[in-house]
PDB file of C-alpha atoms in Angstrom:
ATOM      1  CA  UNK Y   1     -34.808  -9.623 -15.605  1.00  0.00           C
ATOM      2  CA  UNK Y   2     -35.977  -9.430 -12.090  1.00  0.00           C
ATOM      3  CA  UNK Y   3     -35.954  -6.120 -10.068  1.00  0.00           C
ATOM      4  CA  UNK Y   4     -35.740  -5.726  -6.280  1.00  0.00           C
ATOM      5  CA  UNK Y   5     -36.843  -2.395  -4.831  1.00  0.00           C
ATOM      6  CA  UNK Y   6     -35.387  -1.643  -1.440  1.00  0.00           C
ATOM      7  CA  UNK Y   7     -37.043   0.635   1.039  1.00  0.00           C
ATOM      8  CA  UNK Y   8     -35.965   2.981   2.642  1.00  0.00           C
ATOM      9  CA  UNK Y   9     -32.599   3.392   1.488  1.00  0.00           C
ATOM     10  CA  UNK Y  10     -31.587   4.668   5.034  1.00  0.00           C
ATOM     11  CA  UNK Y  11     -32.780   4.513   8.247  1.00  0.00           C
ATOM     12  CA  UNK Y  12     -32.183   5.867  11.545  1.00  0.00           C
ATOM     13  CA  UNK Y  13     -33.514   3.937  14.566  1.00  0.00           C
ATOM     14  CA  UNK Y  14     -33.222   3.872  18.133  1.00  0.00           C
ATOM     15  CA  UNK Y  15     -31.820   0.955  20.475  1.00  0.00           C
ATOM     16  CA  UNK Y  16     -34.353  -1.908  21.188  1.00  0.00           C
ATOM     17  CA  UNK Y  17     -36.920   0.148  18.322  1.00  0.00           C
ATOM     18  CA  UNK Y  18     -38.144  -2.663  16.041  1.00  0.00           C
ATOM     19  CA  UNK Y  19     -37.150  -1.796  12.524  1.00  0.00           C
ATOM     20  CA  UNK Y  20     -38.377  -3.132   9.093  1.00  0.00           C
ATOM     21  CA  UNK Y  21     -36.891  -3.004   5.613  1.00  0.00           C
ATOM     22  CA  UNK Y  22     -38.826  -4.218   2.698  1.00  0.00           C
ATOM     23  CA  UNK Y  23     -38.093  -5.673  -0.785  1.00  0.00           C
ATOM     24  CA  UNK Y  24     -40.635  -5.399  -3.735  1.00  0.00           C
ATOM     25  CA  UNK Y  25     -40.022  -8.137  -6.503  1.00  0.00           C
ATOM     26  CA  UNK Y  26     -40.660  -7.161 -10.076  1.00  0.00           C
ATOM     27  CA  UNK Y  27     -42.435 -10.438 -10.296  1.00  0.00           C
ATOM     28  CA  UNK Y  28     -43.050 -13.487  -8.695  1.00  0.00           C
ATOM     29  CA  UNK Y  29     -40.279 -14.964  -7.035  1.00  0.00           C
ATOM     30  CA  UNK Y  30     -42.108 -17.359  -4.532  1.00  0.00           C
ATOM     31  CA  UNK Y  31     -39.898 -17.792  -1.195  1.00  0.00           C
ATOM     32  CA  UNK Y  32     -36.475 -17.721  -3.276  1.00  0.00           C
ATOM     33  CA  UNK Y  33     -35.389 -14.785  -1.201  1.00  0.00           C
ATOM     34  CA  UNK Y  34     -32.562 -13.941   1.183  1.00  0.00           C
ATOM     35  CA  UNK Y  35     -31.355 -11.075   2.989  1.00  0.00           C
ATOM     36  CA  UNK Y  36     -27.695 -10.100   4.218  1.00  0.00           C
ATOM     37  CA  UNK Y  37     -26.366  -7.575   6.471  1.00  0.00           C
ATOM     38  CA  UNK Y  38     -22.998  -6.003   5.599  1.00  0.00           C
ATOM     39  CA  UNK Y  39     -20.538  -4.319   8.112  1.00  0.00           C
ATOM     40  CA  UNK Y  40     -18.103  -1.480   7.124  1.00  0.00           C
ATOM     41  CA  UNK Y  41     -15.142  -3.450   5.294  1.00  0.00           C
ATOM     42  CA  UNK Y  42     -16.542  -7.051   5.597  1.00  0.00           C
ATOM     43  CA  UNK Y  43     -18.332  -9.255   3.261  1.00  0.00           C
ATOM     44  CA  UNK Y  44     -22.020  -9.959   3.205  1.00  0.00           C
ATOM     45  CA  UNK Y  45     -23.091 -12.014   6.261  1.00  0.00           C
ATOM     46  CA  UNK Y  46     -26.577 -14.214   5.628  1.00  0.00           C
ATOM     47  CA  UNK Y  47     -29.440 -13.943   7.710  1.00  0.00           C
ATOM     48  CA  UNK Y  48     -32.436 -15.136   6.084  1.00  0.00           C
ATOM     49  CA  UNK Y  49     -32.886 -17.601   3.265  1.00  0.00           C
ATOM     50  CA  UNK Y  50     -35.821 -18.661   1.782  1.00  0.00           C
ATOM     51  CA  UNK Y  51     -37.668 -15.505   2.964  1.00  0.00           C
ATOM     52  CA  UNK Y  52     -38.372 -17.017   6.644  1.00  0.00           C
ATOM     53  CA  UNK Y  53     -35.723 -19.583   7.598  1.00  0.00           C
ATOM     54  CA  UNK Y  54     -33.013 -17.810   9.949  1.00  0.00           C
ATOM     55  CA  UNK Y  55     -29.063 -18.639   8.785  1.00  0.00           C
ATOM     56  CA  UNK Y  56     -27.221 -20.311  11.251  1.00  0.00           C
ATOM     57  CA  UNK Y  57     -26.021 -18.432  14.105  1.00  0.00           C
ATOM     58  CA  UNK Y  58     -28.119 -15.655  13.677  1.00  0.00           C
ATOM     59  CA  UNK Y  59     -29.508 -14.004  16.312  1.00  0.00           C
ATOM     60  CA  UNK Y  60     -33.580 -14.803  17.015  1.00  0.00           C
ATOM     61  CA  UNK Y  61     -34.417 -10.898  16.889  1.00  0.00           C
ATOM     62  CA  UNK Y  62     -33.923 -11.037  13.168  1.00  0.00           C
ATOM     63  CA  UNK Y  63     -37.132 -12.667  10.906  1.00  0.00           C
ATOM     64  CA  UNK Y  64     -38.320 -12.542   7.652  1.00  0.00           C
ATOM     65  CA  UNK Y  65     -41.726 -12.642   5.871  1.00  0.00           C
ATOM     66  CA  UNK Y  66     -43.802 -12.488   2.927  1.00  0.00           C
ATOM     67  CA  UNK Y  67     -46.656 -10.953   1.314  1.00  0.00           C
ATOM     68  CA  UNK Y  68     -47.366 -11.659  -2.247  1.00  0.00           C
ATOM     69  CA  UNK Y  69     -43.992 -10.347  -3.684  1.00  0.00           C
ATOM     70  CA  UNK Y  70     -43.627  -7.948  -0.987  1.00  0.00           C
ATOM     71  CA  UNK Y  71     -40.319  -9.537   1.308  1.00  0.00           C
ATOM     72  CA  UNK Y  72     -39.815  -7.944   5.072  1.00  0.00           C
ATOM     73  CA  UNK Y  73     -36.652  -8.131   7.084  1.00  0.00           C
ATOM     74  CA  UNK Y  74     -37.709  -7.559  10.933  1.00  0.00           C
ATOM     75  CA  UNK Y  75     -35.204  -6.452  13.439  1.00  0.00           C
ATOM     76  CA  UNK Y  76     -37.426  -7.318  16.994  1.00  0.00           C
ATOM     77  CA  UNK Y  77     -35.180  -5.175  19.018  1.00  0.00           C
ATOM     78  CA  UNK Y  78     -32.413  -2.975  17.641  1.00  0.00           C
ATOM     79  CA  UNK Y  79     -29.018  -3.481  19.054  1.00  0.00           C
ATOM     80  CA  UNK Y  80     -25.666  -1.583  18.611  1.00  0.00           C
ATOM     81  CA  UNK Y  81     -23.854  -4.544  16.554  1.00  0.00           C
ATOM     82  CA  UNK Y  82     -27.067  -4.249  13.818  1.00  0.00           C
ATOM     83  CA  UNK Y  83     -25.585  -1.543  12.432  1.00  0.00           C
ATOM     84  CA  UNK Y  84     -24.547  -1.771   8.718  1.00  0.00           C
ATOM     85  CA  UNK Y  85     -26.146  -1.874   5.548  1.00  0.00           C
ATOM     86  CA  UNK Y  86     -28.673  -5.117   4.478  1.00  0.00           C
ATOM     87  CA  UNK Y  87     -29.597  -6.365   0.820  1.00  0.00           C
ATOM     88  CA  UNK Y  88     -31.849  -8.509  -0.133  1.00  0.00           C
ATOM     89  CA  UNK Y  89     -31.551 -11.079  -2.931  1.00  0.00           C
ATOM     90  CA  UNK Y  90     -33.676 -12.896  -5.089  1.00  0.00           C
ATOM     91  CA  UNK Y  91     -32.463 -16.241  -6.369  1.00  0.00           C
ATOM     92  CA  UNK Y  92     -35.820 -17.156  -8.379  1.00  0.00           C
ATOM     93  CA  UNK Y  93     -34.417 -16.655 -11.656  1.00  0.00           C
ATOM     94  CA  UNK Y  94     -30.048 -15.912 -11.693  1.00  0.00           C
ATOM     95  CA  UNK Y  95     -29.573 -13.388  -8.685  1.00  0.00           C
ATOM     96  CA  UNK Y  96     -30.709 -10.063  -7.906  1.00  0.00           C
ATOM     97  CA  UNK Y  97     -29.823  -7.684  -5.301  1.00  0.00           C
ATOM     98  CA  UNK Y  98     -31.572  -5.083  -3.788  1.00  0.00           C
ATOM     99  CA  UNK Y  99     -29.811  -1.192  -3.578  1.00  0.00           C
ATOM    100  CA  UNK Y 100     -29.619  -1.795  -0.162  1.00  0.00           C
ATOM    101  CA  UNK Y 101     -30.615  -0.062   3.443  1.00  0.00           C
ATOM    102  CA  UNK Y 102     -28.226   1.501   5.272  1.00  0.00           C
ATOM    103  CA  UNK Y 103     -29.188   1.408   8.954  1.00  0.00           C
ATOM    104  CA  UNK Y 104     -28.100   3.883  11.851  1.00  0.00           C
ATOM    105  CA  UNK Y 105     -28.401   4.818  15.030  1.00  0.00           C
ATOM    106  CA  UNK Y 106     -30.457   7.991  15.791  1.00  0.00           C
TER     107      UNK Y 106
ATOM    108  CA  UNK W   1     -14.143 -25.256   8.040  1.00  0.00           C
ATOM    109  CA  UNK W   2     -15.643 -23.234   4.478  1.00  0.00           C
ATOM    110  CA  UNK W   3     -13.584 -20.876   3.561  1.00  0.00           C
ATOM    111  CA  UNK W   4     -12.914 -18.767  -0.338  1.00  0.00           C
ATOM    112  CA  UNK W   5      -9.871 -16.527  -0.747  1.00  0.00           C
ATOM    113  CA  UNK W   6      -9.684 -14.248  -4.103  1.00  0.00           C
ATOM    114  CA  UNK W   7      -6.687 -13.378  -5.577  1.00  0.00           C
ATOM    115  CA  UNK W   8      -5.796 -11.478  -8.711  1.00  0.00           C
ATOM    116  CA  UNK W   9      -4.265  -7.949  -9.568  1.00  0.00           C
ATOM    117  CA  UNK W  10      -5.061  -4.701  -7.548  1.00  0.00           C
ATOM    118  CA  UNK W  11      -4.728  -2.674 -10.882  1.00  0.00           C
ATOM    119  CA  UNK W  12      -5.786  -3.288 -14.302  1.00  0.00           C
ATOM    120  CA  UNK W  13      -4.969  -0.876 -17.670  1.00  0.00           C
ATOM    121  CA  UNK W  14      -8.119   0.405 -19.240  1.00  0.00           C
ATOM    122  CA  UNK W  15      -9.413  -2.143 -21.749  1.00  0.00           C
ATOM    123  CA  UNK W  16      -7.456  -4.899 -20.478  1.00  0.00           C
ATOM    124  CA  UNK W  17      -8.826  -8.070 -19.200  1.00  0.00           C
ATOM    125  CA  UNK W  18      -9.081  -8.982 -15.477  1.00  0.00           C
ATOM    126  CA  UNK W  19      -8.348 -12.285 -14.282  1.00  0.00           C
ATOM    127  CA  UNK W  20      -9.303 -13.493 -10.755  1.00  0.00           C
ATOM    128  CA  UNK W  21      -9.202 -16.695  -8.642  1.00  0.00           C
ATOM    129  CA  UNK W  22     -11.194 -17.897  -5.931  1.00  0.00           C
ATOM    130  CA  UNK W  23      -9.399 -20.736  -4.108  1.00  0.00           C
ATOM    131  CA  UNK W  24     -11.298 -22.490  -1.392  1.00  0.00           C
ATOM    132  CA  UNK W  25     -11.364 -25.227   1.391  1.00  0.00           C
ATOM    133  CA  UNK W  26     -13.987 -26.926   3.251  1.00  0.00           C
ATOM    134  CA  UNK W  27     -15.790 -28.049   0.529  1.00  0.00           C
ATOM    135  CA  UNK W  28     -15.843 -29.655  -2.543  1.00  0.00           C
ATOM    136  CA  UNK W  29     -16.549 -27.410  -5.912  1.00  0.00           C
ATOM    137  CA  UNK W  30     -18.461 -30.809  -7.250  1.00  0.00           C
ATOM    138  CA  UNK W  31     -20.740 -30.281  -4.738  1.00  0.00           C
ATOM    139  CA  UNK W  32     -21.695 -26.632  -4.415  1.00  0.00           C
ATOM    140  CA  UNK W  33     -21.610 -23.830  -6.694  1.00  0.00           C
ATOM    141  CA  UNK W  34     -19.444 -20.441  -6.660  1.00  0.00           C
ATOM    142  CA  UNK W  35     -20.370 -17.154  -7.718  1.00  0.00           C
ATOM    143  CA  UNK W  36     -18.838 -13.959  -8.213  1.00  0.00           C
ATOM    144  CA  UNK W  37     -20.156 -10.438  -6.911  1.00  0.00           C
ATOM    145  CA  UNK W  38     -19.095  -7.314  -7.264  1.00  0.00           C
ATOM    146  CA  UNK W  39     -19.384  -3.978  -5.359  1.00  0.00           C
ATOM    147  CA  UNK W  40     -18.173  -0.200  -6.936  1.00  0.00           C
ATOM    148  CA  UNK W  41     -16.633   1.501  -3.725  1.00  0.00           C
ATOM    149  CA  UNK W  42     -19.350   2.962  -1.585  1.00  0.00           C
ATOM    150  CA  UNK W  43     -22.367   1.655  -3.687  1.00  0.00           C
ATOM    151  CA  UNK W  44     -24.286  -1.597  -3.744  1.00  0.00           C
ATOM    152  CA  UNK W  45     -24.057  -5.413  -4.876  1.00  0.00           C
ATOM    153  CA  UNK W  46     -24.002  -6.615  -8.252  1.00  0.00           C
ATOM    154  CA  UNK W  47     -24.186 -10.482  -9.045  1.00  0.00           C
ATOM    155  CA  UNK W  48     -21.939 -11.225 -11.827  1.00  0.00           C
ATOM    156  CA  UNK W  49     -22.374 -14.874 -12.503  1.00  0.00           C
ATOM    157  CA  UNK W  50     -22.069 -18.288 -11.092  1.00  0.00           C
ATOM    158  CA  UNK W  51     -20.594 -21.918 -12.272  1.00  0.00           C
ATOM    159  CA  UNK W  52     -22.760 -24.757 -10.737  1.00  0.00           C
ATOM    160  CA  UNK W  53     -21.598 -27.759  -9.241  1.00  0.00           C
ATOM    161  CA  UNK W  54     -21.806 -29.544 -12.704  1.00  0.00           C
ATOM    162  CA  UNK W  55     -19.501 -27.176 -14.264  1.00  0.00           C
ATOM    163  CA  UNK W  56     -22.045 -25.152 -16.081  1.00  0.00           C
ATOM    164  CA  UNK W  57     -22.094 -21.351 -15.832  1.00  0.00           C
ATOM    165  CA  UNK W  58     -24.834 -18.670 -16.056  1.00  0.00           C
ATOM    166  CA  UNK W  59     -24.224 -14.713 -16.116  1.00  0.00           C
ATOM    167  CA  UNK W  60     -25.764 -11.451 -15.576  1.00  0.00           C
ATOM    168  CA  UNK W  61     -26.928 -10.389 -19.001  1.00  0.00           C
ATOM    169  CA  UNK W  62     -25.304  -7.119 -18.346  1.00  0.00           C
ATOM    170  CA  UNK W  63     -21.969  -8.828 -18.376  1.00  0.00           C
ATOM    171  CA  UNK W  64     -22.500 -11.661 -20.218  1.00  0.00           C
ATOM    172  CA  UNK W  65     -20.666 -10.418 -23.025  1.00  0.00           C
ATOM    173  CA  UNK W  66     -17.335  -9.671 -21.703  1.00  0.00           C
ATOM    174  CA  UNK W  67     -17.414 -12.508 -18.760  1.00  0.00           C
ATOM    175  CA  UNK W  68     -16.326 -16.136 -18.444  1.00  0.00           C
ATOM    176  CA  UNK W  69     -15.853 -18.329 -15.304  1.00  0.00           C
ATOM    177  CA  UNK W  70     -14.345 -21.435 -15.224  1.00  0.00           C
ATOM    178  CA  UNK W  71     -12.939 -24.265 -12.737  1.00  0.00           C
ATOM    179  CA  UNK W  72     -10.005 -26.511 -11.875  1.00  0.00           C
ATOM    180  CA  UNK W  73     -11.879 -28.978  -9.537  1.00  0.00           C
ATOM    181  CA  UNK W  74      -8.273 -30.721  -8.675  1.00  0.00           C
ATOM    182  CA  UNK W  75      -7.043 -27.467  -7.504  1.00  0.00           C
ATOM    183  CA  UNK W  76     -10.406 -26.286  -5.429  1.00  0.00           C
ATOM    184  CA  UNK W  77     -10.383 -23.073  -7.722  1.00  0.00           C
ATOM    185  CA  UNK W  78     -12.791 -21.032  -9.607  1.00  0.00           C
ATOM    186  CA  UNK W  79     -11.736 -18.713 -12.239  1.00  0.00           C
ATOM    187  CA  UNK W  80     -13.050 -15.280 -13.380  1.00  0.00           C
ATOM    188  CA  UNK W  81     -12.062 -13.367 -16.557  1.00  0.00           C
ATOM    189  CA  UNK W  82     -13.733 -10.016 -17.722  1.00  0.00           C
ATOM    190  CA  UNK W  83     -12.712  -8.332 -20.653  1.00  0.00           C
ATOM    191  CA  UNK W  84     -12.687  -4.747 -22.025  1.00  0.00           C
ATOM    192  CA  UNK W  85     -12.369  -3.032 -18.425  1.00  0.00           C
ATOM    193  CA  UNK W  86     -13.368   0.631 -18.073  1.00  0.00           C
ATOM    194  CA  UNK W  87     -12.917   2.678 -14.948  1.00  0.00           C
ATOM    195  CA  UNK W  88     -16.927   1.740 -14.025  1.00  0.00           C
ATOM    196  CA  UNK W  89     -15.209  -1.929 -13.375  1.00  0.00           C
ATOM    197  CA  UNK W  90     -13.487  -0.346 -10.643  1.00  0.00           C
ATOM    198  CA  UNK W  91     -14.940  -2.587  -7.353  1.00  0.00           C
ATOM    199  CA  UNK W  92     -14.147  -5.442  -4.937  1.00  0.00           C
ATOM    200  CA  UNK W  93     -14.513  -8.496  -6.648  1.00  0.00           C
ATOM    201  CA  UNK W  94     -16.155 -11.264  -4.363  1.00  0.00           C
ATOM    202  CA  UNK W  95     -16.481 -15.035  -4.253  1.00  0.00           C
ATOM    203  CA  UNK W  96     -19.677 -16.751  -2.457  1.00  0.00           C
ATOM    204  CA  UNK W  97     -20.509 -20.184  -2.085  1.00  0.00           C
ATOM    205  CA  UNK W  98     -23.911 -21.124  -3.527  1.00  0.00           C
ATOM    206  CA  UNK W  99     -25.831 -22.888  -0.775  1.00  0.00           C
ATOM    207  CA  UNK W 100     -28.035 -24.612  -2.877  1.00  0.00           C
ATOM    208  CA  UNK W 101     -31.550 -26.150  -2.771  1.00  0.00           C
ATOM    209  CA  UNK W 102     -31.620 -26.420   0.745  1.00  0.00           C
ATOM    210  CA  UNK W 103     -30.614 -22.868   1.590  1.00  0.00           C
ATOM    211  CA  UNK W 104     -32.726 -21.469  -0.712  1.00  0.00           C
ATOM    212  CA  UNK W 105     -29.713 -20.946  -3.267  1.00  0.00           C
ATOM    213  CA  UNK W 106     -28.886 -18.207  -1.435  1.00  0.00           C
ATOM    214  CA  UNK W 107     -24.809 -17.403  -0.652  1.00  0.00           C
ATOM    215  CA  UNK W 108     -23.963 -18.590   2.474  1.00  0.00           C
ATOM    216  CA  UNK W 109     -20.107 -18.087   2.685  1.00  0.00           C
ATOM    217  CA  UNK W 110     -18.025 -15.367   1.167  1.00  0.00           C
ATOM    218  CA  UNK W 111     -14.556 -14.495   0.417  1.00  0.00           C
ATOM    219  CA  UNK W 112     -12.987 -11.478   2.013  1.00  0.00           C
ATOM    220  CA  UNK W 113     -12.962  -9.707  -1.431  1.00  0.00           C
ATOM    221  CA  UNK W 114     -10.306  -8.176  -3.637  1.00  0.00           C
ATOM    222  CA  UNK W 115     -10.404  -4.535  -4.666  1.00  0.00           C
ATOM    223  CA  UNK W 116      -9.493  -3.953  -8.417  1.00  0.00           C
ATOM    224  CA  UNK W 117      -8.844  -0.419  -9.828  1.00  0.00           C
ATOM    225  CA  UNK W 118      -9.311  -0.099 -13.436  1.00  0.00           C
ATOM    226  CA  UNK W 119      -6.974   3.062 -14.124  1.00  0.00           C
ATOM    227  CA  UNK W 120      -4.117   3.722 -16.595  1.00  0.00           C
TER     228      UNK W 120
END
């Protein structure tokens, strides 16, 4: 089974700051990687699919990138509404979520 | 618009079987797959299994022996059955639409989830 190691587990950042979250795949998964945001009491919302494609309605301050088997989600200028928990999801072989990153305001 | 809604019992006895229904609207089950995902309180997301648009299924290897997913296309419903429940199966259970190839096989729409507590 493919494992997804997400880091950091928690992150505190200031408004307008650049935030980066990473996921390391245990094997090659190509571009079959998605990112989600989950707010308290809500279902996850798709942000990025195909490693780099922005989902409909998602602000352009969110972006995804890939370097080998490492995947990154970048928030270019952190806003209050970006606070929540972020998950990666590999879709190359079945599906596996990363452990999550809790993003808080500093 | 695309909607998914989970329903089922909120409380299940240990060792018994969980039965949940995901009722969808705004799309056809013969065009899109549906996945089940669960989230224990305060913890992360776990993919459980999927039923593809052709009716075939795939399961998380850790749950495969206990899990069954089926559907009724005429009622736009997907069913989850999982047996031998234990307290560690207490979680929010969510269904999510599989976006297909053009969405990188990501889950693009989600239900609100249903809380299931396993307790005597």
